[in-house]
């Protein structure tokens, strides 16, 4: 008997152990029938049987009593684990039966251990292999399919679904979902067995004779599939965060899933959870980034219907999705940055950053470090290594605003970076490759600057592959009131008031104004109007007050501002007035105010005025 058993174990066939054992027992002198049963309430699983059929109720009696029992010509003894019973015919003496049961029990346990070890080794090898492949995947759909296929293979299951928990909508999203057109099955997170597993964090096994009524057949109705048995285990991270439920449906080789399957699937789910947690994080990052990009893109508005703006809009559409360099020309405040953003957010680079640098606002000595970055200690103020705007814009677009104000030295360095598509940080030696679409903007006549040798011709041609020209606001006809209404609506909404209507007089004043500061000036004026005017009509008086900001000086006293704030407000107005007077020319405004241009930009930045660097 035992040599056959040992051979069986050595051959590595633990499934055959119960059969070999039964045969060995029946080979004993005088024994003519034997049955080995395992209790799997409310059923009994027949592990092996030779000869006549044994009375099941005797097995139950022996298991309950925990000792050998006799009924007619059969005797039964429980095995060590308390779930299996050995039944022998004819009945043998209680002591002999107990010894036999000991032996059979030990052999069965050894066989089961071997089986579980074999299964574990096989699963671990497969899991290791799969985990490696899974970690390389960044496509959640493919990953779930691969996990489901692997689980079906390993646990001999007909189908597998991974239900990911969407806590916000209290939904479990099952994928893959065969038979569902969208490939995705959505159920409330409290529904059926999967809902229970999610809530309790405990595995569940359901087979035809065991809790079959708990199967939610409404899901079958959706998939057109009949669930007979299922095994569901929780998916959760090592720190206990719930991710969802892993479900196997319909064991193929048996009426239901076993305890060993359950243990195996728990181990499988542990690996799957680790990979899923990383992938989901990645996916949600991507989704958040896409949402952010969409928000940014939809916030860009190029309002205007005049022929010049319409033509410009159509050119933007044509060139946006190319990598062509674009030079945007136009007076101060007429929307050059808006056009640059429009180009970027309509290109395939839209998920990468849009970085704007105001070349006029940066002192020549700092321009190189601003554009290309610097290494720690490269100069006195370089306390730490910093990436430049080119590196920050990698993959996206860099707007070089006020390019006409760049020094010849700065132009030479910029040209080199554009030609070589590499930058070297100040104080560094490593060449850093950069992939940036360059957009440039200026309010100056660059061609004239080239003729006067104040702007490099080679750089001019490099930047000027496509030119977009924005007309000043005073040449845009009806767009003036279209823009005015648009801004006024926005600011009134923010101020929580109804948009006032224009009187004919006020409209006339608007049309007569020259708008030296272009759309920016108009926007600022509409903001002041929304917050400072009262009444439901805009009279010409309202505009006279608003168009001359310095005339409102007395109102500061009325507002009762603290001295610091009042001083700041005065500076804001005084600078705005200088810029208005020079028709938006910052260099001239700086002269008028007796400060360096870069200092004026810095001051404007600290006062929260428009016109300094932007980066996103
Ligand atoms: N067509 C437009 N539709 C809506 N808003 C606009 C339009 N043109 C300009 N603006 C708004 O006017 C302000 C100034 O625009 P922008 O900064 O693009 O001008 P700019 O020409 O780049 O100015 P600068 O010459 O000072 O760099 C911004 O608040 C911008 O949103």
XYZ file of C-alpha atoms and ligand atoms in Angstrom:
647
model
C 0.000 0.000 0.000
C 2.540 2.603 1.153
C 5.064 1.951 -1.572
C 2.387 2.725 -4.190
C 1.572 5.876 -2.263
C 5.192 6.980 -2.050
C 5.609 6.362 -5.761
C 2.513 8.462 -6.420
C 3.865 11.321 -4.348
C 7.297 11.060 -5.982
C 5.672 11.182 -9.421
C 4.224 14.444 -8.308
C 0.593 13.466 -8.707
C -0.982 14.557 -5.414
C -4.453 14.518 -6.996
C -4.178 10.738 -7.157
C -3.352 10.324 -3.443
C -6.982 9.716 -2.241
C -7.552 7.080 -4.945
C -4.288 5.279 -4.165
C -5.140 5.409 -0.454
C -8.628 3.962 -1.001
C -7.177 1.179 -3.101
C -4.540 0.456 -0.432
C -7.220 0.201 2.266
C -9.418 -2.068 0.194
C -6.376 -4.276 -0.425
C -6.248 -5.020 3.318
C -7.398 -8.569 4.114
C -11.164 -8.781 4.699
C -12.017 -5.237 3.472
C -14.307 -5.091 0.426
C -15.374 -1.455 0.167
C -13.988 1.919 1.192
C -15.023 5.543 0.764
C -13.147 8.738 1.547
C -15.398 11.777 2.003
C -14.738 15.464 2.600
C -17.378 17.611 4.244
C -18.135 20.705 2.198
C -21.393 21.810 3.861
C -24.114 21.345 2.902
C -22.579 18.755 0.599
C -20.095 15.947 0.733
C -17.253 15.669 -1.726
C -16.319 12.095 -2.593
C -12.514 12.019 -2.675
C -12.308 8.318 -3.600
C -14.545 5.247 -3.443
C -13.987 1.555 -4.134
C -16.792 -1.018 -3.933
C -20.266 -0.506 -2.526
C -21.648 2.972 -1.829
C -21.183 4.064 1.782
C -23.988 5.516 3.975
C -23.367 9.298 4.081
C -25.272 9.773 7.359
C -22.717 7.558 9.108
C -19.940 9.897 7.952
C -21.859 12.841 9.423
C -22.343 10.959 12.692
C -18.614 10.112 12.985
C -17.598 13.676 12.171
C -20.028 15.093 14.741
C -18.950 12.586 17.413
C -15.256 12.995 16.626
C -14.668 9.215 16.997
C -15.274 5.966 15.075
C -18.931 4.919 14.677
C -20.586 1.788 13.312
C -23.770 1.367 11.317
C -24.677 -2.109 10.055
C -21.810 -3.501 8.001
C -19.981 -0.085 7.740
C -17.696 1.604 10.172
C -16.543 5.253 9.889
C -13.744 7.291 11.489
C -13.036 11.047 11.235
C -9.560 12.014 9.987
C -7.265 14.401 11.826
C -8.313 17.690 10.170
C -11.972 17.211 11.173
C -13.352 17.546 7.627
C -12.609 14.159 6.061
C -14.059 10.747 6.989
C -12.889 7.220 6.181
C -15.671 4.608 5.754
C -14.783 0.929 5.610
C -16.854 -2.202 4.951
C -17.189 -4.583 6.687
C -16.991 -2.782 9.992
C -13.642 -3.250 11.757
C -12.683 -2.962 15.360
C -12.651 0.666 16.621
C -8.947 0.686 17.621
C -7.801 -0.706 14.232
C -10.028 1.753 12.405
C -8.616 4.678 14.414
C -5.039 3.611 13.515
C -5.973 3.261 9.863
C -7.675 6.653 9.925
C -4.493 8.194 11.420
C -2.366 6.807 8.660
C -4.803 7.734 5.880
C -5.237 11.206 7.389
C -1.467 11.828 7.468
C -1.081 10.665 3.879
C -3.995 12.815 2.712
C -2.540 15.829 4.504
C 0.871 15.210 2.944
C -0.757 14.911 -0.492
C -2.737 18.111 0.066
C 0.371 19.956 1.219
C 2.259 18.798 -1.826
C -0.620 19.796 -4.051
C -0.814 23.215 -2.494
C 2.958 23.664 -2.732
C 2.918 22.617 -6.366
C 0.027 24.982 -7.090
C 1.760 27.793 -5.234
C 5.037 27.263 -7.068
C 3.227 27.224 -10.383
C 1.203 30.326 -9.518
C 4.215 32.181 -8.157
C 6.191 31.508 -11.332
C 3.281 32.637 -13.498
C 2.607 35.650 -11.299
C 6.224 36.709 -11.322
C 6.276 36.520 -15.066
C 2.981 38.377 -15.386
C 3.911 41.075 -12.860
C 6.968 41.811 -14.945
C 4.849 42.227 -18.074
C 2.140 44.149 -16.225
C 4.557 46.685 -14.829
C 5.556 47.611 -18.378
C 1.970 48.288 -19.368
C 0.459 51.743 -19.090
C -2.796 50.799 -20.787
C -5.316 49.938 -18.074
C -7.704 48.153 -20.466
C -4.992 45.830 -21.753
C -3.700 45.224 -18.276
C -7.108 44.154 -16.947
C -7.613 41.851 -19.915
C -4.238 40.241 -19.310
C -4.998 39.778 -15.586
C -8.378 38.234 -16.361
C -6.898 35.826 -18.927
C -4.175 34.745 -16.508
C -6.654 34.165 -13.672
C -8.932 32.069 -15.913
C -5.964 29.903 -16.873
C -4.608 29.501 -13.353
C -7.911 28.775 -11.628
C -9.620 26.887 -14.420
C -12.352 29.452 -14.527
C -14.613 30.237 -17.446
C -14.572 34.002 -16.961
C -12.875 36.620 -14.845
C -13.728 40.240 -14.231
C -11.935 42.936 -12.330
C -14.330 45.371 -10.678
C -12.613 48.689 -10.006
C -14.237 50.867 -7.409
C -15.278 54.371 -8.412
C -15.972 55.691 -4.921
C -17.226 59.086 -6.157
C -20.106 57.548 -8.095
C -20.465 54.609 -5.658
C -20.043 52.265 -8.613
C -18.092 49.124 -9.343
C -16.839 49.122 -12.907
C -16.275 45.581 -14.169
C -13.750 45.072 -16.940
C -13.353 43.134 -19.123
C -17.083 42.555 -19.473
C -17.729 40.033 -22.193
C -21.129 40.440 -23.812
C -21.411 44.134 -22.914
C -21.031 46.423 -25.878
C -18.999 49.069 -24.087
C -16.753 46.360 -22.606
C -17.523 47.849 -19.208
C -20.113 46.661 -16.697
C -21.305 49.236 -14.148
C -23.087 48.130 -10.984
C -23.860 49.951 -7.730
C -21.064 49.310 -5.222
C -23.502 47.695 -2.804
C -24.877 45.191 -5.341
C -24.576 41.429 -5.095
C -21.624 39.348 -4.043
C -19.013 41.787 -5.395
C -20.588 44.621 -3.399
C -20.452 42.470 -0.275
C -16.785 41.616 -0.836
C -15.981 45.291 -1.325
C -17.796 46.234 1.888
C -16.425 43.472 4.109
C -12.993 43.003 2.563
C -13.599 39.251 2.958
C -13.485 36.684 0.114
C -16.700 34.911 -0.942
C -17.288 31.567 -2.662
C -20.650 30.681 -4.104
C -21.473 27.331 -5.695
C -24.753 25.757 -6.871
C -25.524 24.190 -3.512
C -23.979 26.951 -1.438
C -25.574 30.402 -1.206
C -26.450 30.244 -4.907
C -29.381 32.559 -4.216
C -26.935 35.380 -3.449
C -25.860 35.503 -7.091
C -27.230 38.664 -8.681
C -28.763 37.288 -11.885
C -29.618 40.795 -13.083
C -25.942 41.035 -14.064
C -26.342 37.774 -16.021
C -29.273 39.389 -17.769
C -26.936 42.174 -18.930
C -24.159 39.862 -20.065
C -26.389 37.082 -21.414
C -24.387 34.589 -19.353
C -25.398 32.168 -16.602
C -23.385 32.277 -13.379
C -23.315 28.885 -11.628
C -20.391 29.345 -9.287
C -18.210 32.249 -8.373
C -15.252 33.279 -6.305
C -14.660 36.910 -5.419
C -11.775 38.390 -3.436
C -10.976 42.001 -2.490
C -8.392 44.054 -4.367
C -6.628 46.339 -1.962
C -3.251 47.985 -1.570
C -0.747 46.987 1.101
C -1.912 49.998 3.136
C -5.526 48.765 3.005
C -6.902 51.176 0.397
C -9.797 49.495 -1.406
C -9.357 49.231 -5.165
C -12.190 46.861 -6.036
C -12.960 43.158 -6.379
C -11.491 40.328 -8.452
C -14.163 37.872 -9.522
C -13.960 34.446 -11.147
C -17.080 32.897 -12.631
C -17.877 29.228 -13.253
C -15.200 26.746 -12.325
C -14.822 24.494 -15.337
C -13.526 21.255 -13.830
C -15.710 21.164 -10.698
C -19.103 22.351 -9.509
C -17.496 25.180 -7.531
C -14.250 26.900 -6.502
C -12.297 25.298 -3.661
C -10.702 26.765 -0.564
C -7.350 26.330 -2.309
C -8.638 28.386 -5.248
C -9.661 31.064 -2.787
C -6.224 31.172 -1.182
C -4.600 31.219 -4.590
C -6.796 34.034 -5.860
C -6.081 36.075 -2.727
C -2.372 35.798 -3.454
C -2.975 36.610 -7.119
C -5.064 39.650 -6.172
C -2.271 40.932 -3.945
C 0.112 41.114 -6.921
C -2.600 42.507 -9.184
C -3.451 45.217 -6.629
C 0.129 46.434 -6.421
C 0.315 46.804 -10.206
C -3.175 48.309 -10.478
C -2.526 50.900 -7.782
C 0.517 52.146 -9.700
C -1.305 52.120 -13.043
C -4.410 53.842 -11.727
C -2.294 56.555 -10.193
C -0.625 57.027 -13.549
C -3.963 57.055 -15.373
C -5.520 59.524 -12.981
C -2.493 61.761 -13.328
C -2.959 61.659 -17.085
C -6.667 62.394 -16.728
C -6.017 65.296 -14.376
C -3.393 66.683 -16.745
C -5.804 66.374 -19.694
C -8.532 68.135 -17.693
C -6.146 70.912 -16.795
C -5.103 71.294 -20.430
C -8.754 71.403 -21.527
C -9.486 74.076 -18.925
C -6.528 76.125 -20.095
C -7.500 75.669 -23.739
C -11.126 76.666 -23.199
C -10.089 79.728 -21.195
C -8.357 81.223 -24.246
C -10.662 83.537 -26.092
C -9.786 85.485 -29.189
C -12.892 87.626 -29.382
C -13.479 89.458 -32.648
C -15.287 89.152 -35.953
C -13.596 91.841 -38.049
C -12.020 90.517 -41.297
C -8.441 90.813 -39.968
C -9.238 88.735 -36.849
C -11.164 86.180 -38.872
C -8.260 85.782 -41.299
C -5.851 85.486 -38.392
C -8.011 82.840 -36.738
C -7.991 80.729 -39.878
C -4.189 81.026 -40.247
C -3.834 79.979 -36.594
C -5.923 76.869 -37.329
C -3.705 76.030 -40.305
C -0.327 76.456 -38.647
C -1.127 75.490 -35.055
C -0.453 71.800 -35.454
C 2.894 72.272 -37.193
C 6.234 72.961 -35.581
C 6.758 76.122 -37.644
C 8.191 79.147 -35.851
C 5.692 81.967 -35.719
C 6.383 85.679 -35.311
C 3.444 87.613 -33.890
C 3.431 91.345 -34.522
C 1.228 94.028 -33.034
C 1.109 96.993 -30.705
C 1.253 96.532 -26.955
C -1.763 94.892 -25.400
C -3.415 93.888 -28.657
C -3.501 90.144 -27.947
C -0.157 88.710 -29.100
C 0.087 86.378 -26.105
C -3.517 85.281 -26.631
C -2.598 84.260 -30.184
C 0.513 82.430 -28.969
C -1.558 80.451 -26.464
C -4.142 79.683 -29.106
C -1.391 78.277 -31.325
C -0.038 76.134 -28.506
C -3.354 74.767 -27.219
C -4.410 73.821 -30.741
C -1.229 71.855 -31.364
C -0.255 68.311 -30.507
C 2.132 69.803 -27.941
C -0.810 71.050 -25.865
C -0.183 68.668 -22.926
C 3.356 69.978 -22.492
C 4.037 73.405 -20.957
C 3.515 76.814 -22.514
C 6.185 79.144 -21.154
C 6.322 82.879 -21.829
C 9.411 85.031 -21.286
C 9.344 88.772 -21.511
C 12.768 89.467 -23.004
C 12.482 93.205 -22.306
C 11.856 92.656 -18.611
C 15.106 90.780 -18.020
C 18.421 92.559 -17.608
C 20.927 91.512 -20.264
C 23.238 89.916 -17.705
C 20.459 87.651 -16.481
C 18.880 86.766 -19.819
C 21.189 83.850 -20.517
C 20.561 82.245 -17.145
C 16.815 82.887 -17.472
C 16.630 81.155 -20.848
C 19.197 78.391 -20.405
C 19.368 77.943 -16.614
C 22.438 77.946 -14.377
C 24.484 75.623 -12.230
C 24.915 76.228 -8.527
C 27.668 78.795 -7.906
C 27.800 79.945 -11.558
C 27.531 83.544 -10.288
C 27.099 85.303 -6.956
C 23.323 84.871 -6.711
C 23.244 81.329 -8.108
C 22.682 79.577 -4.777
C 21.146 76.515 -6.396
C 21.002 74.858 -9.804
C 18.044 76.095 -11.848
C 16.560 74.946 -15.135
C 16.028 77.663 -17.746
C 12.852 78.485 -19.651
C 13.957 76.324 -22.588
C 14.174 73.260 -20.359
C 10.888 74.129 -18.640
C 9.173 74.347 -22.023
C 10.610 71.031 -23.243
C 8.028 69.245 -25.387
C 5.882 72.389 -25.461
C 6.175 75.984 -26.622
C 8.268 78.970 -25.581
C 6.970 82.479 -26.258
C 9.769 85.010 -26.517
C 7.819 88.189 -25.940
C 9.278 91.602 -26.793
C 11.985 89.867 -28.803
C 12.879 93.211 -30.419
C 14.297 94.354 -27.083
C 16.849 91.556 -26.847
C 20.508 92.604 -26.931
C 22.743 91.480 -29.836
C 24.703 89.262 -27.436
C 21.473 87.616 -26.249
C 20.353 87.154 -29.848
C 23.576 85.286 -30.724
C 23.090 82.861 -27.827
C 19.443 82.356 -28.662
C 20.251 81.623 -32.296
C 22.813 79.001 -31.274
C 20.288 77.258 -29.029
C 17.663 77.283 -31.785
C 20.057 75.870 -34.370
C 21.571 73.188 -32.187
C 18.381 72.347 -30.276
C 20.547 72.082 -27.198
C 21.229 74.353 -24.263
C 24.115 74.580 -21.816
C 23.343 76.021 -18.383
C 25.420 79.009 -17.312
C 28.411 77.595 -15.439
C 27.751 74.120 -16.819
C 29.326 72.059 -19.577
C 26.685 69.441 -20.349
C 24.611 69.985 -23.478
C 20.933 69.439 -22.685
C 18.769 68.530 -25.692
C 15.522 70.502 -25.874
C 12.505 70.057 -28.092
C 10.705 73.383 -28.047
C 8.477 75.190 -30.504
C 9.530 78.805 -30.510
C 6.992 81.583 -30.861
C 8.167 85.185 -30.835
C 6.260 88.425 -30.407
C 7.109 92.085 -30.672
C 5.537 95.516 -30.968
C 8.536 96.774 -32.910
C 9.196 96.807 -36.631
C 11.698 93.938 -36.682
C 12.491 94.342 -40.378
C 13.497 97.959 -39.665
C 15.624 96.820 -36.715
C 17.351 94.360 -39.075
C 18.069 97.154 -41.550
C 19.480 99.234 -38.721
C 21.631 96.260 -37.692
C 20.010 96.173 -34.256
C 18.510 92.766 -34.863
C 20.348 89.803 -36.409
C 19.076 88.959 -39.856
C 19.701 85.200 -39.453
C 17.658 85.156 -36.235
C 14.933 87.215 -37.892
C 14.571 84.593 -40.656
C 14.706 81.790 -38.161
C 11.826 83.233 -36.098
C 9.832 84.623 -38.969
C 8.747 81.463 -40.800
C 5.117 82.489 -40.412
C 4.094 86.048 -39.507
C 0.806 86.870 -37.840
C -0.118 90.506 -37.531
C -2.661 91.827 -35.071
C -4.252 95.145 -35.995
C -4.524 97.786 -33.251
C -7.902 97.940 -31.539
C -8.802 101.300 -33.149
C -8.779 99.543 -36.544
C -11.125 96.720 -35.578
C -14.462 98.473 -36.117
C -17.379 96.801 -34.331
C -15.036 94.468 -32.479
C -14.452 97.319 -30.017
C -17.954 97.078 -28.567
C -18.008 93.292 -28.935
C -14.878 93.062 -26.783
C -16.104 95.750 -24.396
C -19.393 93.913 -23.806
C -17.596 90.639 -23.385
C -15.237 91.972 -20.705
C -17.997 93.941 -18.994
C -20.191 90.816 -18.798
C -17.328 88.816 -17.254
C -16.436 91.450 -14.651
C -20.064 92.209 -13.752
C -20.622 88.488 -13.187
C -17.581 88.416 -10.903
C -18.793 91.547 -9.101
C -22.242 89.995 -8.713
C -24.105 92.731 -10.539
C -26.204 93.037 -13.672
C -24.391 94.280 -16.761
C -25.309 97.929 -17.342
C -26.382 99.022 -20.831
C -24.519 101.532 -22.975
C -26.011 104.927 -23.710
C -25.508 106.286 -27.241
C -23.270 109.055 -25.827
C -21.010 106.579 -24.049
C -20.697 104.475 -27.205
C -19.650 107.566 -29.152
C -16.939 108.312 -26.576
C -15.673 104.762 -26.804
C -15.425 104.971 -30.598
C -13.649 108.339 -30.441
C -10.950 107.113 -28.038
C -7.649 106.040 -29.680
C -7.010 103.083 -27.368
C -3.212 103.374 -27.152
C -3.114 100.429 -24.766
C -5.363 98.396 -27.086
C -7.328 95.421 -25.719
C -5.485 95.503 -22.405
C -6.548 99.108 -21.858
C -10.118 98.249 -22.810
C -10.150 95.283 -20.470
C -8.824 97.336 -17.557
C -11.372 100.025 -18.239
C -14.226 97.521 -18.241
C -12.975 96.106 -14.956
C -13.017 99.536 -13.338
C -16.421 100.215 -14.821
C -17.842 96.996 -13.413
C -16.582 97.722 -9.917
C -16.714 101.522 -9.673
C -19.730 102.641 -11.665
C -23.210 102.448 -10.251
C -26.568 102.406 -12.005
C -27.886 100.270 -14.802
C -26.698 102.586 -17.608
C -23.231 103.607 -18.708
C -23.231 107.373 -19.203
C -20.435 109.364 -20.831
C -19.590 110.732 -17.377
C -18.758 107.239 -16.165
C -16.219 106.936 -18.957
C -14.698 110.349 -18.408
C -14.019 109.441 -14.786
C -12.618 106.040 -15.689
C -10.563 107.111 -18.725
C -8.578 109.521 -16.581
C -7.448 107.382 -13.660
C -5.359 110.124 -12.044
C -8.418 112.313 -11.654
C -9.826 109.886 -9.139
C -7.011 110.531 -6.642
C -9.321 111.977 -4.032
C -11.374 108.814 -3.956
C -8.483 107.042 -2.258
C -9.157 109.120 0.831
C -12.819 108.284 0.598
C -12.009 104.591 0.425
C -10.172 104.858 3.717
C -7.265 102.689 2.511
C -4.290 102.156 4.847
C -1.305 104.276 3.806
C 0.675 101.350 2.346
C -2.185 100.232 0.132
C -2.994 103.786 -0.919
C 0.652 104.323 -1.943
C 0.598 101.138 -4.005
C -2.652 102.151 -5.672
C -1.144 105.535 -6.514
C 1.933 103.861 -8.046
C -0.288 101.553 -10.089
C -2.254 104.483 -11.485
C 0.812 106.629 -12.065
C 2.571 103.860 -14.021
C -0.623 103.065 -15.973
C -0.908 106.713 -16.877
C 2.697 106.821 -18.135
C 2.090 103.684 -20.226
C -1.110 105.167 -21.620
C 0.749 108.338 -22.555
C 3.472 106.442 -24.397
C 0.821 104.321 -26.140
C 1.960 101.209 -24.386
C 5.671 101.596 -25.099
C 7.287 100.390 -21.881
C 10.779 101.641 -22.730
C 9.461 105.172 -23.235
C 7.256 104.940 -20.149
C 10.318 103.913 -18.118
C 12.183 106.989 -19.420
C 9.261 109.191 -18.485
C 9.266 107.772 -14.973
C 13.050 107.978 -14.677
C 13.652 104.272 -14.046
C 15.320 101.490 -15.993
C 12.970 99.449 -18.187
C 13.753 96.226 -16.274
C 13.063 97.972 -12.971
C 9.742 99.205 -14.283
C 8.774 95.642 -15.215
C 9.830 94.412 -11.785
C 7.775 97.149 -10.123
C 4.758 96.312 -12.300
C 5.148 92.651 -11.353
C 5.250 93.444 -7.637
C 2.177 95.667 -8.005
C 0.315 92.839 -9.759
C 0.069 94.764 -13.004
C -0.091 92.906 -16.331
C 3.000 92.674 -18.492
C 5.417 90.414 -16.606
C 6.376 86.779 -17.265
C 3.870 83.966 -17.432
C 4.550 80.287 -17.250
C 2.308 77.251 -16.859
N -9.146 89.236 -29.058
C -9.155 89.154 -27.722
N -10.186 88.566 -27.106
C -10.231 88.509 -25.757
N -9.274 88.997 -24.954
C -8.216 89.592 -25.506
C -8.091 89.691 -26.928
N -6.944 90.320 -27.199
C -6.376 90.603 -26.025
N -7.114 90.170 -24.997
C -6.840 90.360 -23.557
O -6.138 91.579 -23.436
C -5.032 91.498 -22.526
C -3.737 91.779 -23.271
O -3.502 90.762 -24.233
P -2.064 90.134 -24.502
O -1.278 90.024 -23.235
O -2.224 88.909 -25.314
O -1.448 91.284 -25.380
P 0.027 91.414 -25.928
O -0.073 91.954 -27.286
O 0.759 90.125 -25.769
O 0.621 92.482 -24.931
P 2.180 92.927 -24.740
O 2.544 93.615 -25.989
O 2.142 93.835 -23.568
O 2.952 91.689 -24.507
C -5.102 90.115 -21.964
O -5.821 90.143 -20.756
C -5.879 89.315 -23.005
O -6.568 88.248 -22.421
